[in-house]
CSV table of N, CA and C in Angstrom, one decimal:
chain,number,residue,atom,x,y,z
A,1,MET,N,-39.5,-92.8,-37.7
A,1,MET,CA,-38.6,-92.4,-38.9
A,1,MET,C,-38.0,-93.6,-39.4
A,2,GLY,N,-37.9,-93.6,-40.8
A,2,GLY,CA,-37.4,-94.7,-41.5
A,2,GLY,C,-38.4,-95.8,-41.8
A,3,ARG,N,-37.9,-96.7,-42.8
A,3,ARG,CA,-38.7,-97.7,-43.2
A,3,ARG,C,-37.7,-99.0,-43.5
A,4,GLU,N,-38.3,-100.0,-43.7
A,4,GLU,CA,-37.5,-101.3,-44.0
A,4,GLU,C,-37.3,-101.1,-45.6
A,5,TRP,N,-35.9,-101.5,-45.8
A,5,TRP,CA,-35.6,-101.4,-47.4
A,5,TRP,C,-36.3,-102.5,-48.2
A,6,VAL,N,-36.9,-102.1,-49.2
A,6,VAL,CA,-37.6,-102.9,-50.1
A,6,VAL,C,-37.3,-102.5,-51.5
A,7,ALA,N,-36.7,-103.5,-52.3
A,7,ALA,CA,-36.3,-103.0,-53.7
A,7,ALA,C,-37.6,-102.7,-54.5
A,8,PHE,N,-37.4,-101.7,-55.3
A,8,PHE,CA,-38.4,-101.4,-56.4
A,8,PHE,C,-38.5,-102.5,-57.4
A,9,SER,N,-39.7,-102.9,-57.9
A,9,SER,CA,-39.7,-103.8,-58.9
A,9,SER,C,-39.3,-103.2,-60.2
A,10,GLU,N,-39.1,-104.0,-61.2
A,10,GLU,CA,-38.6,-103.5,-62.6
A,10,GLU,C,-39.9,-102.6,-63.1
A,11,THR,N,-41.1,-103.0,-62.8
A,11,THR,CA,-42.2,-102.2,-63.3
A,11,THR,C,-42.2,-100.7,-62.7
A,12,GLU,N,-42.0,-100.8,-61.3
A,12,GLU,CA,-42.0,-99.5,-60.7
A,12,GLU,C,-40.8,-98.6,-61.2
A,13,LYS,N,-39.5,-99.2,-61.5
A,13,LYS,CA,-38.5,-98.5,-62.1
A,13,LYS,C,-38.8,-98.0,-63.4
A,14,SER,N,-39.4,-98.9,-64.2
A,14,SER,CA,-39.7,-98.4,-65.5
A,14,SER,C,-40.7,-97.2,-65.4
A,15,TYR,N,-41.7,-97.3,-64.7
A,15,TYR,CA,-42.6,-96.3,-64.7
A,15,TYR,C,-42.0,-94.9,-64.2
A,16,MET,N,-41.1,-95.0,-63.3
A,16,MET,CA,-40.5,-93.7,-63.0
A,16,MET,C,-39.6,-93.1,-64.0
A,17,VAL,N,-38.9,-94.0,-64.7
A,17,VAL,CA,-37.9,-93.6,-65.9
A,17,VAL,C,-38.9,-92.9,-66.9
A,18,GLU,N,-40.1,-93.7,-67.3
A,18,GLU,CA,-41.0,-93.1,-68.3
A,18,GLU,C,-41.6,-91.8,-67.8
A,19,GLU,N,-41.9,-91.7,-66.5
A,19,GLU,CA,-42.6,-90.5,-66.2
A,19,GLU,C,-41.6,-89.3,-66.2
A,20,ILE,N,-40.3,-89.6,-65.9
A,20,ILE,CA,-39.2,-88.5,-65.9
A,20,ILE,C,-39.1,-88.1,-67.5
A,21,ILE,N,-39.1,-89.0,-68.3
A,21,ILE,CA,-38.7,-88.7,-69.7
A,21,ILE,C,-39.9,-88.0,-70.3
A,22,SER,N,-41.1,-88.4,-69.9
A,22,SER,CA,-42.3,-87.8,-70.4
A,22,SER,C,-42.3,-86.2,-70.0
A,23,ARG,N,-41.9,-86.0,-68.8
A,23,ARG,CA,-41.9,-84.6,-68.3
A,23,ARG,C,-40.7,-83.8,-68.7
A,24,PHE,N,-39.5,-84.3,-68.8
A,24,PHE,CA,-38.4,-83.6,-69.1
A,24,PHE,C,-37.5,-83.9,-70.3
A,25,GLY,N,-38.0,-84.9,-71.1
A,25,GLY,CA,-37.4,-85.3,-72.4
A,25,GLY,C,-36.0,-85.9,-72.0
A,26,THR,N,-35.0,-85.3,-72.7
A,26,THR,CA,-33.6,-85.8,-72.5
A,26,THR,C,-32.8,-85.0,-71.7
A,27,THR,N,-33.5,-83.9,-71.0
A,27,THR,CA,-32.8,-83.0,-70.1
A,27,THR,C,-31.7,-83.6,-69.1
A,28,PHE,N,-32.1,-84.8,-68.6
A,28,PHE,CA,-31.2,-85.5,-67.7
A,28,PHE,C,-30.8,-86.9,-68.2
A,29,SER,N,-29.5,-87.1,-68.1
A,29,SER,CA,-29.0,-88.4,-68.6
A,29,SER,C,-29.6,-89.5,-67.9
A,30,GLY,N,-29.6,-90.7,-68.7
A,30,GLY,CA,-30.2,-91.9,-68.3
A,30,GLY,C,-29.4,-92.3,-66.9
A,31,GLU,N,-28.1,-92.1,-66.9
A,31,GLU,CA,-27.3,-92.5,-65.8
A,31,GLU,C,-27.7,-91.6,-64.5
A,32,LEU,N,-28.0,-90.4,-64.7
A,32,LEU,CA,-28.5,-89.6,-63.7
A,32,LEU,C,-29.8,-90.0,-63.2
A,33,VAL,N,-30.7,-90.4,-64.1
A,33,VAL,CA,-32.1,-90.7,-63.7
A,33,VAL,C,-32.0,-92.0,-62.9
A,34,HIS,N,-31.3,-93.0,-63.4
A,34,HIS,CA,-31.2,-94.3,-62.7
A,34,HIS,C,-30.5,-94.1,-61.3
A,35,ARG,N,-29.5,-93.1,-61.2
A,35,ARG,CA,-28.9,-93.0,-60.0
A,35,ARG,C,-30.0,-92.4,-59.0
A,36,LEU,N,-30.8,-91.5,-59.4
A,36,LEU,CA,-31.8,-90.8,-58.6
A,36,LEU,C,-32.9,-91.9,-58.2
A,37,ILE,N,-33.2,-92.7,-59.0
A,37,ILE,CA,-34.2,-93.8,-58.5
A,37,ILE,C,-33.5,-94.7,-57.6
A,38,HIS,N,-32.3,-95.1,-57.7
A,38,HIS,CA,-31.6,-95.8,-56.6
A,38,HIS,C,-31.7,-95.0,-55.3
A,39,ILE,N,-31.5,-93.8,-55.3
A,39,ILE,CA,-31.5,-92.9,-54.1
A,39,ILE,C,-32.9,-92.9,-53.5
A,40,LEU,N,-33.9,-92.9,-54.3
A,40,LEU,CA,-35.3,-93.1,-53.7
A,40,LEU,C,-35.5,-94.4,-53.1
A,41,GLU,N,-35.0,-95.5,-53.7
A,41,GLU,CA,-35.1,-96.8,-53.2
A,41,GLU,C,-34.3,-97.0,-51.9
A,42,SER,N,-33.1,-96.2,-51.8
A,42,SER,CA,-32.2,-96.5,-50.8
A,42,SER,C,-32.5,-95.6,-49.7
A,43,SER,N,-33.2,-94.5,-49.7
A,43,SER,CA,-33.4,-93.6,-48.5
A,43,SER,C,-34.4,-94.2,-47.6
A,44,VAL,N,-33.9,-94.9,-46.5
A,44,VAL,CA,-34.8,-95.7,-45.7
A,44,VAL,C,-34.9,-95.0,-44.3
A,45,LEU,N,-33.8,-94.1,-43.9
A,45,LEU,CA,-33.9,-93.4,-42.7
A,45,LEU,C,-34.7,-92.2,-42.7
A,46,VAL,N,-34.4,-91.3,-43.8
A,46,VAL,CA,-35.0,-90.2,-44.0
A,46,VAL,C,-35.4,-90.4,-45.6
A,47,GLU,N,-36.7,-90.3,-45.9
A,47,GLU,CA,-37.1,-90.8,-47.2
A,47,GLU,C,-37.3,-89.5,-48.2
A,48,ILE,N,-37.1,-89.7,-49.4
A,48,ILE,CA,-37.4,-88.9,-50.5
A,48,ILE,C,-38.4,-89.7,-51.4
A,49,ASP,N,-39.5,-88.9,-51.6
A,49,ASP,CA,-40.4,-89.8,-52.4
A,49,ASP,C,-40.3,-89.3,-53.8
A,50,PHE,N,-41.2,-89.8,-54.7
A,50,PHE,CA,-41.1,-89.6,-56.1
A,50,PHE,C,-41.5,-88.1,-56.4
A,51,GLY,N,-42.5,-87.7,-55.8
A,51,GLY,CA,-43.1,-86.4,-55.9
A,51,GLY,C,-41.9,-85.2,-55.7
A,52,ASP,N,-41.2,-85.5,-54.6
A,52,ASP,CA,-40.0,-84.8,-54.1
A,52,ASP,C,-38.9,-84.7,-55.2
A,53,LEU,N,-38.8,-85.9,-56.0
A,53,LEU,CA,-37.8,-86.0,-57.0
A,53,LEU,C,-38.2,-85.2,-58.2
A,54,ILE,N,-39.5,-85.4,-58.6
A,54,ILE,CA,-40.1,-84.6,-59.7
A,54,ILE,C,-40.0,-83.1,-59.4
A,55,ASP,N,-40.3,-82.7,-58.2
A,55,ASP,CA,-40.2,-81.2,-58.0
A,55,ASP,C,-38.8,-80.7,-58.0
A,56,SER,N,-37.8,-81.6,-57.5
A,56,SER,CA,-36.4,-81.1,-57.6
A,56,SER,C,-36.0,-81.1,-59.1
A,57,LEU,N,-36.4,-82.1,-59.9
A,57,LEU,CA,-36.0,-81.9,-61.3
A,57,LEU,C,-36.6,-80.9,-62.0
A,58,GLU,N,-37.7,-80.4,-61.7
A,58,GLU,CA,-38.4,-79.2,-62.2
A,58,GLU,C,-37.4,-78.0,-62.0
A,59,LEU,N,-36.8,-78.0,-60.9
A,59,LEU,CA,-35.9,-76.6,-60.5
A,59,LEU,C,-34.6,-76.8,-61.1
A,60,CYS,N,-34.4,-78.2,-61.6
A,60,CYS,CA,-33.0,-78.4,-62.3
A,60,CYS,C,-33.1,-78.3,-63.9
A,61,LYS,N,-34.3,-78.2,-64.3
A,61,LYS,CA,-34.4,-78.4,-65.8
A,61,LYS,C,-33.6,-77.3,-66.6
A,62,LYS,N,-33.3,-76.2,-66.0
A,62,LYS,CA,-32.7,-75.0,-66.9
A,62,LYS,C,-31.1,-75.2,-66.4
A,63,GLY,N,-30.7,-76.2,-65.9
A,63,GLY,CA,-29.3,-76.4,-65.5
A,63,GLY,C,-29.2,-77.1,-64.2
A,64,ASP,N,-28.1,-78.0,-64.1
A,64,ASP,CA,-27.9,-78.6,-62.8
A,64,ASP,C,-26.5,-79.0,-62.6
A,65,VAL,N,-26.0,-79.2,-61.4
A,65,VAL,CA,-24.7,-79.6,-61.1
A,65,VAL,C,-24.9,-80.6,-60.1
A,66,VAL,N,-23.9,-81.8,-60.3
A,66,VAL,CA,-24.0,-82.9,-59.3
A,66,VAL,C,-22.6,-82.9,-58.6
A,67,PHE,N,-22.7,-83.1,-57.2
A,67,PHE,CA,-21.5,-83.1,-56.6
A,67,PHE,C,-21.6,-84.5,-55.8
A,68,GLU,N,-20.3,-85.1,-55.5
A,68,GLU,CA,-20.1,-86.3,-54.8
A,68,GLU,C,-19.7,-86.1,-53.4
A,69,ASN,N,-19.3,-84.9,-53.1
A,69,ASN,CA,-18.8,-84.8,-51.7
A,69,ASN,C,-19.2,-83.3,-51.3
A,70,ARG,N,-19.1,-83.2,-50.0
A,70,ARG,CA,-19.6,-81.7,-49.4
A,70,ARG,C,-18.4,-80.7,-49.8
A,71,LYS,N,-17.1,-81.2,-49.8
A,71,LYS,CA,-16.0,-80.3,-50.0
A,71,LYS,C,-16.3,-79.7,-51.4
A,72,HIS,N,-16.6,-80.4,-52.4
A,72,HIS,CA,-16.7,-79.8,-53.9
A,72,HIS,C,-18.0,-78.9,-53.8
A,73,LEU,N,-19.1,-79.3,-53.2
A,73,LEU,CA,-20.3,-78.6,-53.0
A,73,LEU,C,-19.8,-77.2,-52.4
A,74,ASP,N,-19.2,-77.1,-51.3
A,74,ASP,CA,-18.8,-76.0,-50.5
A,74,ASP,C,-18.0,-75.0,-51.4
A,75,LEU,N,-17.1,-75.6,-52.1
A,75,LEU,CA,-16.3,-74.7,-53.0
A,75,LEU,C,-17.2,-74.0,-54.2
A,76,PHE,N,-18.1,-74.7,-54.6
A,76,PHE,CA,-19.1,-74.3,-55.6
A,76,PHE,C,-20.0,-73.2,-54.9
A,77,LEU,N,-20.4,-73.4,-53.7
A,77,LEU,CA,-21.3,-72.4,-53.0
A,77,LEU,C,-20.5,-71.0,-52.8
A,78,VAL,N,-19.2,-71.1,-52.5
A,78,VAL,CA,-18.4,-69.9,-52.2
A,78,VAL,C,-18.3,-69.1,-53.5
A,79,GLN,N,-18.0,-69.9,-54.6
A,79,GLN,CA,-18.1,-69.3,-55.9
A,79,GLN,C,-19.3,-68.7,-56.5
A,80,HIS,N,-20.3,-69.5,-56.3
A,80,HIS,CA,-21.7,-69.2,-56.8
A,80,HIS,C,-22.3,-67.8,-56.2
A,81,GLN,N,-22.0,-67.7,-55.0
A,81,GLN,CA,-22.4,-66.4,-54.3
A,81,GLN,C,-24.0,-66.0,-54.4
A,82,LYS,N,-24.8,-67.0,-54.8
A,82,LYS,CA,-26.4,-66.7,-54.8
A,82,LYS,C,-27.0,-67.8,-54.1
A,83,LYS,N,-28.2,-67.4,-53.7
A,83,LYS,CA,-29.0,-68.4,-53.0
A,83,LYS,C,-29.6,-69.5,-54.1
A,84,LEU,N,-29.5,-70.8,-53.6
A,84,LEU,CA,-30.0,-71.8,-54.6
A,84,LEU,C,-31.5,-71.9,-54.6
A,85,LYS,N,-32.0,-72.3,-55.7
A,85,LYS,CA,-33.6,-72.5,-55.7
A,85,LYS,C,-33.9,-74.0,-55.6
A,86,GLY,N,-32.9,-74.8,-55.6
A,86,GLY,CA,-33.2,-76.3,-55.4
A,86,GLY,C,-32.0,-77.1,-55.3
A,87,MET,N,-32.1,-78.0,-54.1
A,87,MET,CA,-31.1,-78.9,-54.0
A,87,MET,C,-31.5,-80.2,-53.4
A,88,LEU,N,-31.2,-81.3,-54.0
A,88,LEU,CA,-31.7,-82.6,-53.4
A,88,LEU,C,-30.5,-83.3,-52.9
A,89,VAL,N,-30.4,-83.7,-51.6
A,89,VAL,CA,-29.2,-84.2,-51.0
A,89,VAL,C,-29.5,-85.6,-50.7
A,90,TYR,N,-28.5,-86.5,-50.7
A,90,TYR,CA,-28.6,-87.9,-50.3
A,90,TYR,C,-27.3,-88.2,-49.5
A,91,ARG,N,-27.4,-88.8,-48.5
A,91,ARG,CA,-26.2,-89.2,-47.6
A,91,ARG,C,-26.4,-90.6,-47.1
A,92,GLU,N,-25.3,-91.4,-47.3
A,92,GLU,CA,-25.2,-92.7,-46.6
A,92,GLU,C,-24.3,-92.5,-45.4
A,93,TYR,N,-24.8,-92.7,-44.2
A,93,TYR,CA,-24.0,-92.6,-43.0
A,93,TYR,C,-23.4,-94.2,-42.7
A,94,ASN,N,-22.2,-94.2,-42.2
A,94,ASN,CA,-21.7,-95.4,-41.7
A,94,ASN,C,-22.4,-95.6,-40.4
A,95,VAL,N,-22.6,-96.9,-40.0
A,95,VAL,CA,-23.3,-97.3,-38.9
A,95,VAL,C,-22.6,-96.7,-37.7
A,96,SER,N,-21.3,-96.5,-37.7
A,96,SER,CA,-20.6,-96.0,-36.5
A,96,SER,C,-20.5,-94.6,-36.4
A,97,ASP,N,-21.1,-93.8,-37.4
A,97,ASP,CA,-21.0,-92.3,-37.4
A,97,ASP,C,-21.7,-91.8,-36.2
A,98,PRO,N,-21.1,-90.9,-35.4
A,98,PRO,CA,-21.8,-90.3,-34.2
A,98,PRO,C,-23.0,-89.4,-34.6
A,99,GLN,N,-22.9,-88.9,-35.8
A,99,GLN,CA,-23.9,-88.1,-36.5
A,99,GLN,C,-25.2,-88.8,-36.9
A,100,LEU,N,-25.2,-90.1,-36.7
A,100,LEU,CA,-26.3,-91.0,-37.2
A,100,LEU,C,-27.5,-90.9,-36.2
A,101,ASN,N,-28.1,-89.7,-36.2
A,101,ASN,CA,-29.3,-89.5,-35.2
A,101,ASN,C,-30.0,-88.3,-35.8
A,102,PRO,N,-31.3,-88.1,-35.2
A,102,PRO,CA,-32.0,-87.0,-35.8
A,102,PRO,C,-31.3,-85.7,-35.6
A,103,GLU,N,-30.8,-85.3,-34.5
A,103,GLU,CA,-30.0,-84.1,-34.3
A,103,GLU,C,-28.8,-83.8,-35.3
A,104,GLY,N,-28.1,-85.0,-35.6
A,104,GLY,CA,-27.1,-85.0,-36.7
A,104,GLY,C,-27.6,-84.6,-37.9
A,105,PHE,N,-28.7,-85.2,-38.3
A,105,PHE,CA,-29.4,-85.0,-39.7
A,105,PHE,C,-29.8,-83.4,-39.7
A,106,SER,N,-30.3,-83.0,-38.6
A,106,SER,CA,-30.8,-81.6,-38.5
A,106,SER,C,-29.6,-80.7,-38.6
A,107,ASP,N,-28.6,-80.9,-38.0
A,107,ASP,CA,-27.4,-80.0,-38.0
A,107,ASP,C,-26.9,-80.0,-39.4
A,108,TYR,N,-26.8,-81.3,-40.1
A,108,TYR,CA,-26.2,-81.4,-41.5
A,108,TYR,C,-27.1,-80.4,-42.4
A,109,CYS,N,-28.4,-80.6,-42.3
A,109,CYS,CA,-29.4,-79.9,-43.2
A,109,CYS,C,-29.3,-78.4,-42.9
A,110,LYS,N,-29.2,-78.0,-41.6
A,110,LYS,CA,-29.2,-76.6,-41.4
A,110,LYS,C,-28.1,-75.9,-42.1
A,111,HIS,N,-26.9,-76.5,-42.2
A,111,HIS,CA,-25.8,-75.8,-42.8
A,111,HIS,C,-26.2,-75.7,-44.2
A,112,LEU,N,-26.7,-76.6,-44.9
A,112,LEU,CA,-27.0,-76.7,-46.3
A,112,LEU,C,-28.2,-75.7,-46.7
A,113,ARG,N,-29.2,-75.8,-45.7
A,113,ARG,CA,-30.2,-74.8,-46.0
A,113,ARG,C,-29.9,-73.4,-46.1
A,114,MET,N,-28.9,-72.9,-45.4
A,114,MET,CA,-28.7,-71.4,-45.3
A,114,MET,C,-28.2,-71.0,-46.8
A,115,HIS,N,-27.8,-72.0,-47.6
A,115,HIS,CA,-27.5,-71.6,-49.0
A,115,HIS,C,-28.7,-71.5,-49.8
A,116,MET,N,-29.8,-71.7,-49.3
A,116,MET,CA,-31.2,-71.8,-50.1
A,116,MET,C,-31.9,-70.4,-50.2
A,117,HIS,N,-32.4,-70.3,-51.4
A,117,HIS,CA,-33.5,-69.1,-51.5
A,117,HIS,C,-34.6,-69.3,-50.7
A,118,LYS,N,-35.2,-68.3,-50.0
A,118,LYS,CA,-36.4,-68.6,-49.1
A,118,LYS,C,-37.4,-69.4,-49.6
A,119,GLU,N,-37.7,-69.3,-50.9
A,119,GLU,CA,-38.8,-70.2,-51.5
A,119,GLU,C,-38.2,-71.3,-52.2
A,120,GLY,N,-36.8,-71.6,-52.0
A,120,GLY,CA,-36.3,-72.8,-52.7
A,120,GLY,C,-36.8,-74.2,-52.0
A,121,LEU,N,-36.5,-75.2,-52.8
A,121,LEU,CA,-36.9,-76.5,-52.5
A,121,LEU,C,-35.6,-77.2,-52.0
A,122,PHE,N,-35.6,-77.9,-50.9
A,122,PHE,CA,-34.5,-78.5,-50.2
A,122,PHE,C,-35.1,-80.1,-49.9
A,123,GLY,N,-34.4,-80.9,-50.6
A,123,GLY,CA,-34.9,-82.4,-50.4
A,123,GLY,C,-33.8,-83.1,-49.7
A,124,PHE,N,-33.9,-84.0,-48.7
A,124,PHE,CA,-32.9,-84.8,-48.2
A,124,PHE,C,-33.4,-86.0,-47.8
A,125,GLY,N,-32.5,-87.0,-48.1
A,125,GLY,CA,-32.7,-88.4,-47.8
A,125,GLY,C,-31.4,-89.0,-47.3
A,126,CYS,N,-31.6,-90.1,-46.6
A,126,CYS,CA,-30.3,-90.7,-46.1
A,126,CYS,C,-30.7,-92.2,-45.8
A,127,SER,N,-29.6,-92.9,-45.7
A,127,SER,CA,-29.6,-94.4,-45.3
A,127,SER,C,-28.3,-94.7,-44.5
A,128,VAL,N,-28.1,-95.9,-44.2
A,128,VAL,CA,-27.1,-96.5,-43.4
A,128,VAL,C,-26.2,-97.5,-44.2
A,129,THR,N,-25.0,-97.4,-44.1
A,129,THR,CA,-24.1,-98.5,-44.7
A,129,THR,C,-23.0,-99.0,-43.8
A,130,LEU,N,-22.6,-100.2,-44.1
A,130,LEU,CA,-21.5,-100.8,-43.3
A,130,LEU,C,-20.0,-100.3,-44.0
A,131,ASP,N,-20.3,-99.7,-45.2
A,131,ASP,CA,-19.2,-99.3,-46.0
A,131,ASP,C,-18.8,-97.9,-45.8
A,132,GLU,N,-18.0,-97.4,-46.6
A,132,GLU,CA,-17.5,-95.9,-46.5
A,132,GLU,C,-18.7,-95.1,-46.7
A,133,GLU,N,-19.0,-93.9,-45.9
A,133,GLU,CA,-19.9,-93.0,-46.2
A,133,GLU,C,-19.8,-92.4,-47.7
A,134,SER,N,-21.1,-91.9,-48.2
A,134,SER,CA,-21.1,-91.2,-49.4
A,134,SER,C,-21.9,-90.2,-49.3
A,135,GLU,N,-21.8,-89.3,-50.3
A,135,GLU,CA,-22.9,-88.1,-50.4
A,135,GLU,C,-23.3,-87.8,-51.8
A,136,PHE,N,-24.3,-87.2,-52.1
A,136,PHE,CA,-24.8,-86.9,-53.3
A,136,PHE,C,-25.5,-85.5,-53.3
A,137,PHE,N,-25.2,-84.7,-54.2
A,137,PHE,CA,-26.0,-83.3,-54.2
A,137,PHE,C,-26.3,-82.9,-55.6
A,138,LEU,N,-27.6,-82.9,-55.9
A,138,LEU,CA,-28.2,-82.3,-57.1
A,138,LEU,C,-28.5,-80.9,-57.0
A,139,VAL,N,-27.8,-80.0,-57.5
A,139,VAL,CA,-28.1,-78.6,-57.4
A,139,VAL,C,-28.7,-77.9,-58.6
A,140,GLY,N,-29.8,-77.2,-58.5
A,140,GLY,CA,-30.6,-76.6,-59.5
A,140,GLY,C,-30.0,-75.1,-59.8
A,141,LEU,N,-29.7,-75.0,-61.0
A,141,LEU,CA,-29.2,-73.7,-61.5
A,141,LEU,C,-30.0,-72.7,-62.2
A,142,GLY,N,-31.4,-72.8,-61.8
A,142,GLY,CA,-32.4,-72.2,-62.7
A,142,GLY,C,-32.2,-70.7,-62.6
A,143,ASP,N,-33.1,-70.1,-63.2
A,143,ASP,CA,-33.1,-68.6,-63.4
A,143,ASP,C,-33.0,-67.8,-61.9
A,144,ASP,N,-32.6,-66.7,-61.9
A,144,ASP,CA,-32.3,-66.0,-60.6
A,144,ASP,C,-33.7,-65.2,-60.3
């Protein structure tokens, strides 16, 4: 599990931006697209690849919500009351977090997956940081 961190070249980043724009036009803001590419680049413990990202965006093209923490996501899930068709999750674990292990990843994902439609797409990536932990959730609000 995991890989060594290697920065994407500007050519690789440009290709990904162009590919997303060619498929989805201006559906997603440039800021969000660049953030998602950064997440692909940073997911070294559990990887998200470009195909996973494209599949997630496909499920988000009719509407999406971004959350920066689990508390806000959980509030949304209580209010939404429907199974989700797509969710892309990224988490940066602090190196001293006791959940920084395969079992911890599994438990974290298990809770989130229970909110997914049985045919929904769930993508998860994570990395490690010396700084404060962070989370990112891109939730697709497509048709029911």
